[in-house]
Amino acid sequence: MSAAVADPFAKIRTATNTHRGQHGCGAHPYDNGPLLAALAAATSARRILELGTALGYTALSFASGARDATVDTIERDPDHVRLARDNIAAAAMDHRITVHEGDFAIVLATLDPGYDIAFFDGGTPAPALHKTLRGLLRTGGTLITANLNHGGSADAVRKALFDGKTWRSALTDEDGETAISVKL
Ligand SMILES: C[S@@+](CC[C@H](N)C(=O)[O-])C[C@H]1O[C@@H](n2cnc3c(N)ncnc32)[C@H](O)[C@@H]1O
């Protein structure tokens, strides 16, 4: 089966790559939206938090996987916010996905805890943000961390996720790019 058939949002993923090529920004779309949709479905998620909206590819993937879920997604680039809102409205998902414009740390401070899934896809993971995400995630909730193989502060985050005491974690790929972690 081709990726275009398997991924209902493949066109937005392609548009994100095109946008990055034209604007030289950091809008790298995640590799595997269908994996995120399946995780949302498997966990019967009702509240999903995302850091790093870009053009809305992964927010739409999550929302498509869990039909009763709402998604809060955070993005500071105003062009990305506008394009994501357009894509989300075109997919008729704007009643379930809220794009919060602003810096992660500032917006996170305004959100209520109890999320079922949190997804970090906003550059290199950093311990302080991950601590905040842990606080917003319910016990038994699922944290998905991308870019864990970026080095620097990502190494400290990976160490915490695999401490065996506070998270139950597994890598999804041989490159060590993404971890799925359950909050213990
Ligand atoms: C890798 S892209 C997100 C890709 C998106 N999840 C997808 O798969 O299509 C990272 C995004 O995070 C945004 N970003 C990076 N650091 C941020 C911060 N501190 N606060 C808010 N947005 C940030 C960037 O502008 C960029 O659009």
Short mmCIF file of C-alpha atoms and ligand atoms in Angstrom, two decimals:
data_model
loop_
_atom_site.label_atom_id
_atom_site.label_comp_id
_atom_site.label_asym_id
_atom_site.label_seq_id
_atom_site.Cartn_x
_atom_site.Cartn_y
_atom_site.Cartn_z
CA MET A 1 0.00 0.00 0.00
CA SER A 2 1.43 3.40 -0.88
CA ALA A 3 2.03 5.99 1.84
CA ALA A 4 -0.50 8.31 0.14
CA VAL A 5 -3.23 5.66 0.51
CA ALA A 6 -2.24 4.78 4.09
CA ASP A 7 -2.05 8.36 5.33
CA PRO A 8 -5.17 10.53 4.94
CA PHE A 9 -3.12 13.66 5.66
CA ALA A 10 -0.20 12.91 3.31
CA LYS A 11 -0.94 16.04 1.27
CA ILE A 12 -0.52 18.26 4.36
CA ARG A 13 2.72 16.46 5.17
CA THR A 14 3.96 17.17 1.64
CA ALA A 15 2.77 20.79 1.89
CA THR A 16 4.73 21.15 5.14
CA ASN A 17 7.94 20.04 3.42
CA THR A 18 7.25 22.43 0.55
CA HIS A 19 6.59 25.28 2.98
CA ARG A 20 9.88 24.60 4.81
CA GLY A 21 11.77 24.61 1.51
CA GLN A 22 10.32 28.01 0.62
CA HIS A 23 10.61 29.68 4.01
CA GLY A 24 13.67 28.02 5.54
CA CYS A 25 11.84 27.43 8.84
CA GLY A 26 11.85 24.42 11.18
CA ALA A 27 8.60 22.87 10.00
CA HIS A 28 9.79 19.28 9.64
CA PRO A 29 6.68 17.10 9.54
CA TYR A 30 6.70 13.99 11.73
CA ASP A 31 7.44 10.75 9.85
CA ASN A 32 4.40 8.75 10.84
CA GLY A 33 0.99 10.36 11.34
CA PRO A 34 -0.82 7.00 11.15
CA LEU A 35 1.19 5.78 14.17
CA LEU A 36 -0.08 8.77 16.17
CA ALA A 37 -3.65 8.12 15.02
CA ALA A 38 -3.35 4.48 16.09
CA LEU A 39 -1.96 5.48 19.51
CA ALA A 40 -4.86 7.89 20.02
CA ALA A 41 -7.30 5.11 19.10
CA ALA A 42 -5.56 2.47 21.23
CA THR A 43 -5.67 4.67 24.32
CA SER A 44 -9.21 5.97 23.69
CA ALA A 45 -7.73 9.40 24.23
CA ARG A 46 -10.09 12.24 25.04
CA ARG A 47 -7.57 15.04 25.64
CA ILE A 48 -4.40 15.36 23.58
CA LEU A 49 -1.65 17.95 23.92
CA GLU A 50 0.86 18.69 21.17
CA LEU A 51 3.97 20.89 21.17
CA GLY A 52 4.85 21.91 17.61
CA THR A 53 1.89 22.33 15.25
CA ALA A 54 3.65 23.39 12.04
CA LEU A 55 0.89 23.12 9.39
CA GLY A 56 -1.35 20.81 11.42
CA TYR A 57 -0.31 17.41 10.05
CA THR A 58 0.10 15.62 13.38
CA ALA A 59 -2.76 17.41 15.17
CA LEU A 60 -5.08 16.19 12.40
CA SER A 61 -3.61 12.68 12.64
CA PHE A 62 -4.32 12.52 16.38
CA ALA A 63 -7.84 13.89 15.98
CA SER A 64 -8.65 11.40 13.24
CA GLY A 65 -7.55 8.50 15.47
CA ALA A 66 -9.72 9.33 18.47
CA ARG A 67 -13.05 10.68 17.34
CA ASP A 68 -14.11 11.91 20.79
CA ALA A 69 -10.81 13.65 21.50
CA THR A 70 -9.95 17.30 21.62
CA VAL A 71 -6.44 18.41 20.68
CA ASP A 72 -4.60 21.42 22.11
CA THR A 73 -1.61 22.20 19.90
CA ILE A 74 0.95 24.98 20.44
CA GLU A 75 2.85 26.96 17.81
CA ARG A 76 4.69 30.29 17.96
CA ASP A 77 5.22 30.99 14.25
CA PRO A 78 2.25 33.11 13.07
CA ASP A 79 2.52 31.83 9.47
CA HIS A 80 2.34 28.23 10.71
CA VAL A 81 -0.61 29.08 12.96
CA ARG A 82 -2.53 30.59 10.05
CA LEU A 83 -1.76 27.70 7.67
CA ALA A 84 -2.58 25.10 10.34
CA ARG A 85 -5.91 26.74 11.13
CA ASP A 86 -6.73 26.78 7.41
CA ASN A 87 -5.86 23.08 7.04
CA ILE A 88 -7.78 22.14 10.17
CA ALA A 89 -10.87 24.05 9.04
CA ALA A 90 -10.67 22.47 5.57
CA ALA A 91 -10.67 19.04 7.24
CA ALA A 92 -13.72 20.10 9.33
CA MET A 93 -11.77 19.43 12.54
CA ASP A 94 -11.77 22.98 13.92
CA HIS A 95 -14.39 22.10 16.54
CA ARG A 96 -11.95 19.59 18.09
CA ILE A 97 -8.49 21.08 17.48
CA THR A 98 -7.38 24.34 19.11
CA VAL A 99 -4.20 25.96 17.81
CA HIS A 100 -2.70 28.05 20.63
CA GLU A 101 -0.38 30.75 19.31
CA GLY A 102 2.63 31.37 21.53
CA ASP A 103 5.73 29.94 23.12
CA PHE A 104 5.40 26.43 24.59
CA ALA A 105 6.29 27.40 28.16
CA ILE A 106 3.89 30.34 28.24
CA VAL A 107 0.90 28.49 26.77
CA LEU A 108 1.51 25.34 28.86
CA ALA A 109 1.15 27.42 32.01
CA THR A 110 -2.46 28.22 30.99
CA LEU A 111 -3.61 24.61 30.42
CA ASP A 112 -5.41 22.29 32.84
CA PRO A 113 -3.83 18.92 33.74
CA GLY A 114 -5.35 15.53 32.91
CA TYR A 115 -4.19 14.94 29.31
CA ASP A 116 -4.30 11.35 28.02
CA ILE A 117 -1.56 11.94 25.43
CA ALA A 118 1.19 14.54 25.17
CA PHE A 119 3.37 14.78 22.05
CA PHE A 120 6.61 16.73 21.95
CA ASP A 121 7.65 17.64 18.39
CA GLY A 122 9.08 21.11 18.86
CA GLY A 123 12.82 20.93 18.21
CA THR A 124 15.26 19.37 20.68
CA PRO A 125 13.58 17.99 23.82
CA ALA A 126 14.59 19.73 27.05
CA PRO A 127 14.20 18.56 30.67
CA ALA A 128 12.23 21.57 31.94
CA LEU A 129 9.53 21.27 29.28
CA HIS A 130 9.30 17.53 29.82
CA LYS A 131 8.81 18.07 33.52
CA THR A 132 5.91 20.39 32.70
CA LEU A 133 4.45 17.85 30.27
CA ARG A 134 4.64 15.16 32.94
CA GLY A 135 2.65 17.39 35.26
CA LEU A 136 -0.06 17.90 32.63
CA LEU A 137 -0.32 14.19 31.77
CA ARG A 138 -2.56 11.94 33.86
CA THR A 139 -1.03 8.90 35.56
CA GLY A 140 -1.16 6.13 32.94
CA GLY A 141 -1.11 8.70 30.16
CA THR A 142 1.16 8.42 27.14
CA LEU A 143 4.01 10.77 26.27
CA ILE A 144 5.43 10.64 22.75
CA THR A 145 8.81 12.35 22.40
CA ALA A 146 10.29 13.04 18.96
CA ASN A 147 13.83 14.22 18.20
CA LEU A 148 15.35 12.25 21.07
CA ASN A 149 18.47 11.61 18.97
CA HIS A 150 19.32 15.32 18.61
CA GLY A 151 21.97 15.21 21.34
CA GLY A 152 22.50 18.00 23.90
CA SER A 153 19.50 18.41 26.20
CA ALA A 154 17.76 15.47 24.47
CA ASP A 155 20.22 13.09 26.15
CA ALA A 156 19.04 14.14 29.61
CA VAL A 157 15.40 13.71 28.57
CA ARG A 158 16.10 10.23 27.19
CA LYS A 159 17.85 9.26 30.42
CA ALA A 160 14.84 10.36 32.49
CA LEU A 161 12.38 8.54 30.22
CA PHE A 162 14.31 5.29 30.59
CA ASP A 163 14.91 5.47 34.35
CA GLY A 164 12.54 2.51 34.83
CA LYS A 165 10.86 4.20 37.80
CA THR A 166 8.76 7.13 36.62
CA TRP A 167 8.11 6.08 33.00
CA ARG A 168 7.65 2.82 31.08
CA SER A 169 9.33 3.68 27.78
CA ALA A 170 10.17 2.12 24.43
CA LEU A 171 11.83 3.49 21.31
CA THR A 172 9.81 3.20 18.11
CA ASP A 173 12.78 3.09 15.74
CA GLU A 174 16.38 1.92 15.48
CA ASP A 175 17.64 5.51 15.19
CA GLY A 176 16.30 6.30 18.67
CA GLU A 177 14.34 9.23 17.25
CA THR A 178 11.03 8.70 19.05
CA ALA A 179 10.07 7.21 22.42
CA ILE A 180 6.63 6.22 23.62
CA SER A 181 6.43 6.49 27.42
CA VAL A 182 3.65 5.71 29.87
CA LYS A 183 3.55 7.82 33.04
CA LEU A 184 3.88 5.51 36.06
C1 LIG B 1 9.08 19.85 13.83
S1 LIG B 1 7.92 21.16 13.63
C2 LIG B 1 6.37 20.40 14.08
C3 LIG B 1 5.88 19.43 13.05
C4 LIG B 1 4.45 18.96 13.23
N1 LIG B 1 4.26 18.27 14.48
C5 LIG B 1 4.13 18.04 12.08
O1 LIG B 1 4.45 16.84 12.17
O2 LIG B 1 3.66 18.53 11.05
C6 LIG B 1 8.24 22.13 15.08
C7 LIG B 1 7.36 23.36 15.21
O3 LIG B 1 7.51 23.82 16.54
C8 LIG B 1 7.52 25.23 16.52
N2 LIG B 1 8.25 25.64 17.72
C9 LIG B 1 9.57 25.41 18.00
N3 LIG B 1 9.88 25.87 19.21
C10 LIG B 1 8.76 26.42 19.72
C11 LIG B 1 8.44 27.05 20.96
N4 LIG B 1 9.37 27.21 21.92
N5 LIG B 1 7.18 27.46 21.17
C12 LIG B 1 6.22 27.30 20.20
N6 LIG B 1 6.46 26.73 19.00
C13 LIG B 1 7.72 26.28 18.77
C14 LIG B 1 8.18 25.60 15.21
O4 LIG B 1 7.79 26.90 14.78
C15 LIG B 1 7.73 24.49 14.28
O5 LIG B 1 6.60 24.88 13.53
#
